[in-house]
Short mmCIF file of C-alpha atoms (C1' of nucleotides) in Angstrom, two decimals:
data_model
loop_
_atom_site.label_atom_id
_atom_site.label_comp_id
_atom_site.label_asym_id
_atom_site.label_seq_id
_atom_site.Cartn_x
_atom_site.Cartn_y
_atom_site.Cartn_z
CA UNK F 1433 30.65 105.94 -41.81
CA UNK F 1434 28.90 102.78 -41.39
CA UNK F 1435 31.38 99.84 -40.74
CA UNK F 1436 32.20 97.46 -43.79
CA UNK F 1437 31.94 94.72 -42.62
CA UNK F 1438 28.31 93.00 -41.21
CA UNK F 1439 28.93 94.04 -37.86
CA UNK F 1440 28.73 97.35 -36.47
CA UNK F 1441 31.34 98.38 -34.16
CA UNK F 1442 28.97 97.89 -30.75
CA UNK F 1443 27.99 94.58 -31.93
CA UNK F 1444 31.93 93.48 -32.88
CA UNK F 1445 32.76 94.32 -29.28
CA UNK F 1446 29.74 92.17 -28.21
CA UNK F 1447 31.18 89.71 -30.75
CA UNK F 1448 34.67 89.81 -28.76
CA UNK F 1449 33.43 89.54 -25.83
CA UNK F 1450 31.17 86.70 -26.13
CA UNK F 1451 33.57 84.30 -27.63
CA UNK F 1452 36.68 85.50 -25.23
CA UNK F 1453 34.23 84.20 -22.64
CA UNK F 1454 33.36 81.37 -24.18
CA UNK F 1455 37.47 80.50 -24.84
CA UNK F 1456 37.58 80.96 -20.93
CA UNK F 1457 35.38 78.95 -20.09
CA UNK F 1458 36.85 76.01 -22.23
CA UNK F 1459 40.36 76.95 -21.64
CA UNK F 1460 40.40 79.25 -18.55
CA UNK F 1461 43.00 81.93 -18.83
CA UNK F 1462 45.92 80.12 -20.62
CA UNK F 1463 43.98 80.00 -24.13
CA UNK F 1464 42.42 83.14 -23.90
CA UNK F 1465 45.05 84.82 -26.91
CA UNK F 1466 44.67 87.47 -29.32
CA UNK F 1467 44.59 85.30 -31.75
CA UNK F 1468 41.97 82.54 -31.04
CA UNK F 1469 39.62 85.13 -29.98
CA UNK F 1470 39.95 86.58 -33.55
CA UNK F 1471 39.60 83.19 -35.32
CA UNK F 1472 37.13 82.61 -33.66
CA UNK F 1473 34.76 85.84 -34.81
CA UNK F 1474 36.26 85.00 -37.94
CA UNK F 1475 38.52 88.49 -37.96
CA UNK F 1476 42.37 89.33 -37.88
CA UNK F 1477 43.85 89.95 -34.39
CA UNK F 1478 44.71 93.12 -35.41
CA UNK F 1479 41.13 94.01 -34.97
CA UNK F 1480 40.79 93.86 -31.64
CA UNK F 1481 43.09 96.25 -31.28
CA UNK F 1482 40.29 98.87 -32.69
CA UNK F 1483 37.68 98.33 -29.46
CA UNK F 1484 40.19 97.52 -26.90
CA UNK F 1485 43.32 99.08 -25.55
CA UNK F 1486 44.95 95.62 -24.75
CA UNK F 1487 44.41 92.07 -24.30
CA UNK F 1488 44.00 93.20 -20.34
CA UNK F 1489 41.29 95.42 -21.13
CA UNK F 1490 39.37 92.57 -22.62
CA UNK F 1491 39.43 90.59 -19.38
CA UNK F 1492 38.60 93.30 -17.48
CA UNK F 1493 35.29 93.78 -19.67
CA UNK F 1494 35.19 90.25 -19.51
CA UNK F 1495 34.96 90.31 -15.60
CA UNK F 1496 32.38 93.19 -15.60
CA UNK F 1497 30.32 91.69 -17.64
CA UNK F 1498 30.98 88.47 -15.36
CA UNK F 1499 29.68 90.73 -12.38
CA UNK F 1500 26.53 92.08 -14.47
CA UNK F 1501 25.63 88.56 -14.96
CA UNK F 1502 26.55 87.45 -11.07
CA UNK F 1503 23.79 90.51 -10.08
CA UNK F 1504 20.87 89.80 -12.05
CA UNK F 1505 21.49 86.32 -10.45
CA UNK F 1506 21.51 87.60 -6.99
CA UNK F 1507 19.12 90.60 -7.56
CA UNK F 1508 16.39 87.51 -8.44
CA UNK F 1509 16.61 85.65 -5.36
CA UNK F 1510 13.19 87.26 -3.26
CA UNK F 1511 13.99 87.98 0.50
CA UNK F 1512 11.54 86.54 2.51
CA UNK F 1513 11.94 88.43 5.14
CA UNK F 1514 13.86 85.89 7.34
CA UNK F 1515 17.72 86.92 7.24
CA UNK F 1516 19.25 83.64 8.05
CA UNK F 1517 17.09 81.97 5.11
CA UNK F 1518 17.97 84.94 2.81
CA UNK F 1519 21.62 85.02 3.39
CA UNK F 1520 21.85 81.77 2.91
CA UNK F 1521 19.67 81.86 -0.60
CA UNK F 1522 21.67 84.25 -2.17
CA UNK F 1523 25.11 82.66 -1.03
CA UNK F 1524 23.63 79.43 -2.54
CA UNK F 1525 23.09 82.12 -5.76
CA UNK F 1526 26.49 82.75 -5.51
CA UNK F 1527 28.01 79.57 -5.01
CA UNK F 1528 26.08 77.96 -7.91
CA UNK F 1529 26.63 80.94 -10.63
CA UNK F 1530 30.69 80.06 -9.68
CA UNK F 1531 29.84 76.63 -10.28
CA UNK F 1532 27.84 76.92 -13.63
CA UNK F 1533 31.02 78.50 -15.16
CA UNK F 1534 34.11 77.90 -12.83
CA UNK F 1535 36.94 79.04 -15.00
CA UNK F 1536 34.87 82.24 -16.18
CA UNK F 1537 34.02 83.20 -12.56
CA UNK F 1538 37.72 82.44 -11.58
CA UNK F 1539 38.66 85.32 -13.81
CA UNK F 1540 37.49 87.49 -11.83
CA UNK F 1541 40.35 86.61 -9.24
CA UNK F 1542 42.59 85.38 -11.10
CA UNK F 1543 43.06 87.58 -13.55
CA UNK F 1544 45.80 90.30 -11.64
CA UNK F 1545 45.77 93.91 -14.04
CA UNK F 1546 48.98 95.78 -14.60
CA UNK F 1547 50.09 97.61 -11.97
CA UNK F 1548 48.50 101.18 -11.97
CA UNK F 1549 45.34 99.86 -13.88
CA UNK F 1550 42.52 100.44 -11.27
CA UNK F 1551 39.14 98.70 -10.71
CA UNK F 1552 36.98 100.22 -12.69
CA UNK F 1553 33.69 102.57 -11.41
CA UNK F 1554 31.20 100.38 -12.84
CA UNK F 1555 32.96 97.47 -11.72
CA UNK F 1556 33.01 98.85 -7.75
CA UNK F 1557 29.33 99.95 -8.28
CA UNK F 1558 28.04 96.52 -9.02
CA UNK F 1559 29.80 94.82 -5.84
CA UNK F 1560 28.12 97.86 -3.97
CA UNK F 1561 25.32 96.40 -5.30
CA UNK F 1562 26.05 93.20 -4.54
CA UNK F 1563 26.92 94.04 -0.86
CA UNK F 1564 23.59 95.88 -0.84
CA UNK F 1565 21.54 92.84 -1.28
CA UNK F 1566 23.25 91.19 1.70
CA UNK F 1567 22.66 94.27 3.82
CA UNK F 1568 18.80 94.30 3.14
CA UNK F 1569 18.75 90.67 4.04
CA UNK F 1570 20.11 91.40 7.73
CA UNK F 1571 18.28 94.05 8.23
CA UNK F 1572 15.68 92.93 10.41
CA UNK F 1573 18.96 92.07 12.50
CA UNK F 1574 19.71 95.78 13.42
CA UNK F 1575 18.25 98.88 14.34
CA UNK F 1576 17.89 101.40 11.93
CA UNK F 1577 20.50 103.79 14.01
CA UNK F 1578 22.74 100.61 12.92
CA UNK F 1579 23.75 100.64 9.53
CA UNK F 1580 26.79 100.94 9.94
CA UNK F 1581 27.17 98.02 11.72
CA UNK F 1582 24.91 95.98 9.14
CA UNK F 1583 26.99 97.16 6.34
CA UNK F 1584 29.68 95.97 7.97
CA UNK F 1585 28.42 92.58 8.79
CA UNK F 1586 27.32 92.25 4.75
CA UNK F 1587 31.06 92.71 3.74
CA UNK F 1588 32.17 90.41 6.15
CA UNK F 1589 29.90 87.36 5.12
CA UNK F 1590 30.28 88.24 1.68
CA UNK F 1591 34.18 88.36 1.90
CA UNK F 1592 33.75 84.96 4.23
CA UNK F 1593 31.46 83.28 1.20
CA UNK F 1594 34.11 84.40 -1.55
CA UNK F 1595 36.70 82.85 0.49
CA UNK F 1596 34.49 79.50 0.90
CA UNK F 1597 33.71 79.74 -2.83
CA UNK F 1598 37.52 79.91 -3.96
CA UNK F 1599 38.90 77.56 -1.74
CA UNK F 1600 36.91 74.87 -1.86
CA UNK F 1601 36.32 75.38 -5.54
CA UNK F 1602 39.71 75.21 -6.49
CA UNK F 1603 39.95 72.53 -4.35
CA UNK F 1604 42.51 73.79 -2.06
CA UNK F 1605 41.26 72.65 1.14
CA UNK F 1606 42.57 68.83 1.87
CA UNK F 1607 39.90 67.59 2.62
CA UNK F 1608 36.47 67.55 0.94
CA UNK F 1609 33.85 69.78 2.78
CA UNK F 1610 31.11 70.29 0.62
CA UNK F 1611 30.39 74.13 -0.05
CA UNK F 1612 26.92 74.11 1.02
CA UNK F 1613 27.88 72.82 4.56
CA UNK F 1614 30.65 75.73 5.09
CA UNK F 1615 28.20 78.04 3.56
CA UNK F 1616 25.61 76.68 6.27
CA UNK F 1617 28.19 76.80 9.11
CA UNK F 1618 29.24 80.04 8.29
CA UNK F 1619 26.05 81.63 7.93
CA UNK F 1620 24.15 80.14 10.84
CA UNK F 1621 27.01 80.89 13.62
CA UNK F 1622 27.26 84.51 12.31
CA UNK F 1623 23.97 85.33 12.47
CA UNK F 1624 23.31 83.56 15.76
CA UNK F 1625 26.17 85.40 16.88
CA UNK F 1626 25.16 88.76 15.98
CA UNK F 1627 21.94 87.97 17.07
CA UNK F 1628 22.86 86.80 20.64
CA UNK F 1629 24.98 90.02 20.79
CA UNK F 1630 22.89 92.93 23.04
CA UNK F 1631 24.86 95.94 21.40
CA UNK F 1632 26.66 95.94 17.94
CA UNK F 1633 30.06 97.00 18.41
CA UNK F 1634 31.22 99.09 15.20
CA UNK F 1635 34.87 97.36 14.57
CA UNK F 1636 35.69 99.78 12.24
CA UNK F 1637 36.55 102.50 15.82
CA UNK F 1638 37.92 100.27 18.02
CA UNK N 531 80.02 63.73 -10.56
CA UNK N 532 80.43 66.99 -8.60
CA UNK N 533 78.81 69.88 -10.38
CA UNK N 534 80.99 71.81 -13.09
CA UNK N 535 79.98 75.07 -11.69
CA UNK N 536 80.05 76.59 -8.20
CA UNK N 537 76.64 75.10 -7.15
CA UNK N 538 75.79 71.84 -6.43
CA UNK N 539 71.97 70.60 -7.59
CA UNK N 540 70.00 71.38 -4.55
CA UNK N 541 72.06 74.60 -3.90
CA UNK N 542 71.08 75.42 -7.39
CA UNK N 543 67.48 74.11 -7.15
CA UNK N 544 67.06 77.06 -3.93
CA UNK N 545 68.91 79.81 -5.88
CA UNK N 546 66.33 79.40 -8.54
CA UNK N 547 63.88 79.36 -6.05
CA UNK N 548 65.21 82.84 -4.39
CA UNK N 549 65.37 84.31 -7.64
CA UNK N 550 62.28 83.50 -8.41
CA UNK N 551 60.74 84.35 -5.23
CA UNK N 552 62.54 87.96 -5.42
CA UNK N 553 61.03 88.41 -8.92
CA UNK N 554 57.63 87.33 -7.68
CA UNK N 555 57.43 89.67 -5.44
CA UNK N 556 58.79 92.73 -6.90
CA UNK N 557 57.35 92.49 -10.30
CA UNK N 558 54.87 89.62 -9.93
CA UNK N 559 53.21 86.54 -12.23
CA UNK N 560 53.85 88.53 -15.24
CA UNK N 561 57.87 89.11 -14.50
CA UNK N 562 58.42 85.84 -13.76
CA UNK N 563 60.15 84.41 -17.02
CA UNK N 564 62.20 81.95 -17.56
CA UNK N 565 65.27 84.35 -18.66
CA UNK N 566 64.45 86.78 -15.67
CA UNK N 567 65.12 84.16 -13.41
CA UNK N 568 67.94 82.49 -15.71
CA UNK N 569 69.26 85.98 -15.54
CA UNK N 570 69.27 86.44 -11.21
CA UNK N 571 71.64 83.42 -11.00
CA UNK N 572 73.73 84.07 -13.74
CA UNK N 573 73.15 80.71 -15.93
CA UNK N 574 71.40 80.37 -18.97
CA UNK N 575 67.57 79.31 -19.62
CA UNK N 576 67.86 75.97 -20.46
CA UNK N 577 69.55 75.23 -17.09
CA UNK N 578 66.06 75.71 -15.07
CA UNK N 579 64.59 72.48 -17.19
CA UNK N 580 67.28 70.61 -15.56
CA UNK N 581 65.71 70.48 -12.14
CA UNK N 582 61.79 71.71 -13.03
CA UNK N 583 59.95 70.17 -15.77
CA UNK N 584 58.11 73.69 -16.60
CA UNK N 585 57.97 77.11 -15.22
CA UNK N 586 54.48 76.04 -13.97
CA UNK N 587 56.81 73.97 -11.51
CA UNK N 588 59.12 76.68 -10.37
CA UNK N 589 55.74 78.60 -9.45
CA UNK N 590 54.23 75.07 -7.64
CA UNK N 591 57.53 74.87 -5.46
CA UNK N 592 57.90 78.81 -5.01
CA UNK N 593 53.87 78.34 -3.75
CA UNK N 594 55.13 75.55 -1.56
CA UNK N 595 58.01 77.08 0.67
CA UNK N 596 55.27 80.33 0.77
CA UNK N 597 53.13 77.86 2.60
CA UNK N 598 56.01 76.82 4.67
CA UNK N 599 56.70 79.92 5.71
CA UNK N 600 53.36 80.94 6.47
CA UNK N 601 53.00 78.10 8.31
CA UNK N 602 56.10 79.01 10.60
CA UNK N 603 54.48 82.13 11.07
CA UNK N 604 51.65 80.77 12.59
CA UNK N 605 52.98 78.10 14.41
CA UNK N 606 55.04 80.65 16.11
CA UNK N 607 51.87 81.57 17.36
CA UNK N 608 51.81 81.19 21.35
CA UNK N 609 48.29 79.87 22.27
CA UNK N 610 46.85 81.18 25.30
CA UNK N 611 43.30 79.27 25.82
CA UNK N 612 41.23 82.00 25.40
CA UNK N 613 39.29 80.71 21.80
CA UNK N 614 38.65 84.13 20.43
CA UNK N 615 42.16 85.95 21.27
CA UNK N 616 43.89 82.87 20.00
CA UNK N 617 42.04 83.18 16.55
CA UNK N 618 42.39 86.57 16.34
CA UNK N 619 46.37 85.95 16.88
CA UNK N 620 46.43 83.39 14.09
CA UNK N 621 44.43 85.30 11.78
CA UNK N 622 46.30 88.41 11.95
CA UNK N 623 49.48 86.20 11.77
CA UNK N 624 47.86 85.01 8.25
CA UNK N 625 46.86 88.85 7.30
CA UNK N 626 50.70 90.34 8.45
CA UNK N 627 52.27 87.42 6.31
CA UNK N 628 50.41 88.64 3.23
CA UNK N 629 50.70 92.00 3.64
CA UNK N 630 54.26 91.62 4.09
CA UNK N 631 54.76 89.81 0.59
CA UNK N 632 51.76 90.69 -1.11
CA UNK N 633 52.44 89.50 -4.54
CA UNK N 634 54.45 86.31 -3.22
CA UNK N 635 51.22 85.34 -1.21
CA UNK N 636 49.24 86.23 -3.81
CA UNK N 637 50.78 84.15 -6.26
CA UNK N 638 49.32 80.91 -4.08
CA UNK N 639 45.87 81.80 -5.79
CA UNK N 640 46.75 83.62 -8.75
CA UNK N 641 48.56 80.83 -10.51
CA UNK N 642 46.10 78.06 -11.43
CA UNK N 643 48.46 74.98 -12.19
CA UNK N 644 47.60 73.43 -15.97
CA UNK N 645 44.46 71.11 -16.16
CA UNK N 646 45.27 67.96 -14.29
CA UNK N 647 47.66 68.96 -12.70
CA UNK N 648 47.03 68.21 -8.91
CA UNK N 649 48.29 70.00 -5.73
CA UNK N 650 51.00 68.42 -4.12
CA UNK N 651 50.78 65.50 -1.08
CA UNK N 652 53.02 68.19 0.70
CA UNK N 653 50.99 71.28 0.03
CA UNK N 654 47.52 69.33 0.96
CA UNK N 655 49.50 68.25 4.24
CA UNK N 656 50.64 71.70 4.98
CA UNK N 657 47.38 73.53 4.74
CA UNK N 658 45.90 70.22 6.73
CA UNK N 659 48.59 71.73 9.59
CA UNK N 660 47.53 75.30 8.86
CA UNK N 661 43.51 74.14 9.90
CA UNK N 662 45.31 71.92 13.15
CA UNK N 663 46.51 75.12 14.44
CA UNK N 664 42.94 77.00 14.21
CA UNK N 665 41.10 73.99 15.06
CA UNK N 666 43.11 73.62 18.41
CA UNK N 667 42.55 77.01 19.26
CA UNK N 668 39.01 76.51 18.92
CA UNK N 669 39.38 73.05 21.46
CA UNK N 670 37.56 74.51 24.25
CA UNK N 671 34.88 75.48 22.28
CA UNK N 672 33.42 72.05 21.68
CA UNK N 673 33.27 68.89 23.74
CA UNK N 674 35.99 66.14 22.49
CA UNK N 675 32.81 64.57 20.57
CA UNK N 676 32.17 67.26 18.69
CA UNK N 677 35.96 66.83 17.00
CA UNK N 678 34.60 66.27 13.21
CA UNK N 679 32.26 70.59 14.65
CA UNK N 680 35.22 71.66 15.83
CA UNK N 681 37.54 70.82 12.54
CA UNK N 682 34.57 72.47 10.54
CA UNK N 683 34.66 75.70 12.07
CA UNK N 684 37.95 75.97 11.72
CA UNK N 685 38.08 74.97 8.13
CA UNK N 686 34.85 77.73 7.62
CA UNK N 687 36.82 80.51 9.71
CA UNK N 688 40.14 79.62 7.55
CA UNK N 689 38.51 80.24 4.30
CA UNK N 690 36.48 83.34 5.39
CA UNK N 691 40.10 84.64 6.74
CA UNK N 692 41.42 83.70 3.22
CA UNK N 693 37.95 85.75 1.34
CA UNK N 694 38.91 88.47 3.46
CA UNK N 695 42.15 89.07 3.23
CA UNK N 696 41.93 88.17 -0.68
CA UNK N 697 39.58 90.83 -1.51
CA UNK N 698 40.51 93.59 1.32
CA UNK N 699 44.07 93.12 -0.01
CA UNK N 700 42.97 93.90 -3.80
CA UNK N 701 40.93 96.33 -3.10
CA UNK N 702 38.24 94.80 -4.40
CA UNK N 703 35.64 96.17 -1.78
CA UNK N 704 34.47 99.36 -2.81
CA UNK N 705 35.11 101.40 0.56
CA UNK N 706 37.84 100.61 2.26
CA UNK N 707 37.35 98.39 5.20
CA UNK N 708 40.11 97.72 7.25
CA UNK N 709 41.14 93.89 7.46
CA UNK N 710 41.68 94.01 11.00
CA UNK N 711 38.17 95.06 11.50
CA UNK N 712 36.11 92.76 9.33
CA UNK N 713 38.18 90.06 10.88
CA UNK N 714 37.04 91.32 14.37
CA UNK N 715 33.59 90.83 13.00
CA UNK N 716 34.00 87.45 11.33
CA UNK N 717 35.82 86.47 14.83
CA UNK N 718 33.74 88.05 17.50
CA UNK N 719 30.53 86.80 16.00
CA UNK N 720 31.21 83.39 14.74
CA UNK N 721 32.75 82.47 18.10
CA UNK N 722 29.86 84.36 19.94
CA UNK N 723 27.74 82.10 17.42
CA UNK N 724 29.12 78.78 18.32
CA UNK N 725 29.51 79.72 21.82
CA UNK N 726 25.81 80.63 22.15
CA UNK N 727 24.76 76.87 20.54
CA UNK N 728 24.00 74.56 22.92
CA UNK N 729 24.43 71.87 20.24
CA UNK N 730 26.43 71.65 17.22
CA UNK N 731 25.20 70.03 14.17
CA UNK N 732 26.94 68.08 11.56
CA UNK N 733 26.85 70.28 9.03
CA UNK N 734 27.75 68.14 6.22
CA UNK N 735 25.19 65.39 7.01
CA UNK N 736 22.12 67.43 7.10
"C1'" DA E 1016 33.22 109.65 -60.78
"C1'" DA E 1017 36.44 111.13 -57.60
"C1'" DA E 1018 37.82 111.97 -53.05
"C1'" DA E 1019 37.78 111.36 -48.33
"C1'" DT E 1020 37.31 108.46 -44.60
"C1'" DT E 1021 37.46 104.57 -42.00
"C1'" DA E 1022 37.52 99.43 -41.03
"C1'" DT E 1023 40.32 95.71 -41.56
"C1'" DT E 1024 44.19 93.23 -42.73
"C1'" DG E 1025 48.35 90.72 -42.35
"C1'" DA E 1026 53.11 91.09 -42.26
"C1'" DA E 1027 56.43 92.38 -39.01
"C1'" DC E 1028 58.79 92.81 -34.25
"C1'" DA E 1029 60.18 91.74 -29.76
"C1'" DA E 1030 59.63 88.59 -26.12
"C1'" DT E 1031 58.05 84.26 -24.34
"C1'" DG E 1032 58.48 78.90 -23.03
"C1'" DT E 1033 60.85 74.96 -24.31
"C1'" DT E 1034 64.05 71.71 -26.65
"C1'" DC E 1035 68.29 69.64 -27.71
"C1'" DA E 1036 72.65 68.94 -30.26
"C1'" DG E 1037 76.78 70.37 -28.98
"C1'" DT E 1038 80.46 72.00 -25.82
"C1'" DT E 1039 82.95 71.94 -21.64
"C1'" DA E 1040 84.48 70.44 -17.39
"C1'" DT E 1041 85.02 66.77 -14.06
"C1'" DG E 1042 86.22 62.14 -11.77
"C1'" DG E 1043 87.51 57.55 -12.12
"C1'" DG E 1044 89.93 53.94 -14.57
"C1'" DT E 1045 94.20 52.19 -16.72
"C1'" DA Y 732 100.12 60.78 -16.73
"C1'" DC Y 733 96.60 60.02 -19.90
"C1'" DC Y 734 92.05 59.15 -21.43
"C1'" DC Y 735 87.22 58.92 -21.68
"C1'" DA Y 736 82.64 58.20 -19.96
"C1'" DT Y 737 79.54 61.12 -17.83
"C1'" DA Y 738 77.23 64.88 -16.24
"C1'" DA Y 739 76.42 70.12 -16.41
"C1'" DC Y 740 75.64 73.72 -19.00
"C1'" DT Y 741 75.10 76.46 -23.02
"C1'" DG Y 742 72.99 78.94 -26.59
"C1'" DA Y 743 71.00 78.73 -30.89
"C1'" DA Y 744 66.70 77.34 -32.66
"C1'" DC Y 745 61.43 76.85 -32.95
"C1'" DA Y 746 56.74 77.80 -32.22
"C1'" DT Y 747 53.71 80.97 -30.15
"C1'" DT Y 748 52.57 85.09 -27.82
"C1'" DG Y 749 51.01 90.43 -27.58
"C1'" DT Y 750 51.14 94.45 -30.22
"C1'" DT Y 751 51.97 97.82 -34.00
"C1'" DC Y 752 51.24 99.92 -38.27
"C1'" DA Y 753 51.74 100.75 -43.30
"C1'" DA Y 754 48.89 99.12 -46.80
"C1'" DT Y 755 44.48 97.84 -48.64
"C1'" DA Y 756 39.73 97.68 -49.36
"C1'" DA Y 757 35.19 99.24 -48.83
"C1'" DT Y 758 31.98 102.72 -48.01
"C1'" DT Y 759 30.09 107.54 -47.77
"C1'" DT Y 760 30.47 112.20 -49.05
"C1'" DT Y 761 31.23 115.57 -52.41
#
DNA sequence: AAAATTATTGAACAATGTTCAGTTATGGGT
DNA sequence: ACCCATAACTGAACATTGTTCAATAATTTT
């Protein structure tokens, strides 16, 4: 039964979605309620209610779609072959996506589920993704009999740039360092170090 | 005037503080309310607006003796010259102290203070002696010109330590790294990294 | 046309942060 | 010894929150 009012139930949740993110972004976590959401699709909270378990479950939605969009951001950057210059490109991806919309990428972190409420398998496919991208960019860095290793290194500069990314963001970090130079210190000492390394030690068998 | 009850102001003040630090931690952000922690000490609500403004300010103050105590940790730290072991030490210091009170460490980064609100002249100073500590264990690294290098490094590997143990400690990685390996590989590399440059460049005047 | 079905409401409930007039206890002044 | 100014503390009140659910309204099926 088609719904009765002008929105069909797919494009309500679309609806929901799009303005919780765009209360977010104004108003970060601490005005993102039931009830301005629902004003603001011009619908009673109790609607909500209909598409989503909870208020949580919206964020979490929220924050996968927040991933989708970090993806297609990083997924356009072209490799060119050089790892240090790639790493660094999509870092600078990442750095300026969490800049474009601060308090909508801060979600992401911020935003702690209920205990027992688990990341969800979409959500852990698209930072496997993510992670991928950084892996294909060092791989002119290590054997092929190395993946392991180069998977490894991936999670550790992509940890190391979310750290960078957060800190500094939130400006928790005394002083003002810009991003860009951390990103740039970070980057170039890791991969000089790898590269200066003769044998990749995997540090996951010590 | 004494206090009426058994407790003067300050002893009051750090009772609130426990309490609220033993509800962080067992029940986190979300069971930290103003009658849960009203509750612990046996007064009423309206007592805690005697000494904080807001709850926001019990959480500020709870975040600043967690910094405190962190930093304890790590001072406690013996240095022993060697860059890389010394690192290591004060990283896995950082890691053990998180891991140890997960949801009281996490609250640090989970709780984003209202707009304009700034962090405190004693926080900034504390993390500012959090960095001293790494960037002294990183002194024979660089020449005593390279001071402004050597600071940078340390505030890159703090923040990489921080995206590390933020997003191992969720479980926001997809497979499950250990922390003590990926910071081996931040470590061992960005160390091997600087130690392999024969110069250091500024990186925030590029 | 009637019935069945479903989307949507909006009133209700419990719990939250916060305020503040009022109560109670204390210490100093006379 | 008495009082009273003062500070500490209460607890009832208010607005706002998440969430539920009987009632209503609209649509499709019969």
């Amino acid at each position: 039964m088609p719904p009765r009012g002008e929105h069909s139930r797919t494009e309500l949740k679309a609806l929901i979605l799009e303005a919780a993110g765009t209360i977010a972004e104004s108003d970060g976590l601490r005005g993102l309620t039931a009830r301005a959401i629902a004003q603001a699709i011009g619908y009673s909270p109790g609607t909500l209610y209909n598409m989503f378990t909870d208020l949580d479950d919206v964020v979490v939605q929220l924050n996968t779609e927040t991933l989708d969009a970090l993806h297609d951001r990083l997924a356009a950057v072209v490799p060119s072959g050089v790892p240090e210059a790639d790493v660094l490109a999509l870092a600078r991806a990442y750095v300026g996506f969490a800049r474009e919309r601060p308090r909508r990428w801060n979600l992401v972190f911020e935003h702690n589920p209920a205990d027992g409420r688990e990341l969800s398998e979409h959500q852990r496919a698209r930072i496997e993704d993510l992670l991928a991208l950084v892996a294909a960019a060092l791989e002119p860095l290590f054997p092929a009999s190395e993946a392991r290793q180069r998977d490894h290194a991936a999670r550790v500069l992509w940890s190391a740039t979310q750290g960078i990314t957060a800190l500094a963001g939130a400006g928790k970090l005394a002083r003002a360092e810009s991003v860009d130079g951390m990103l740039r210190g970070l980057i170039t000492y890791q991969l000089r170090g790898i590269a200066a390394s003769s044998e990749h030690p995997d540090f996951e068998v010590p």
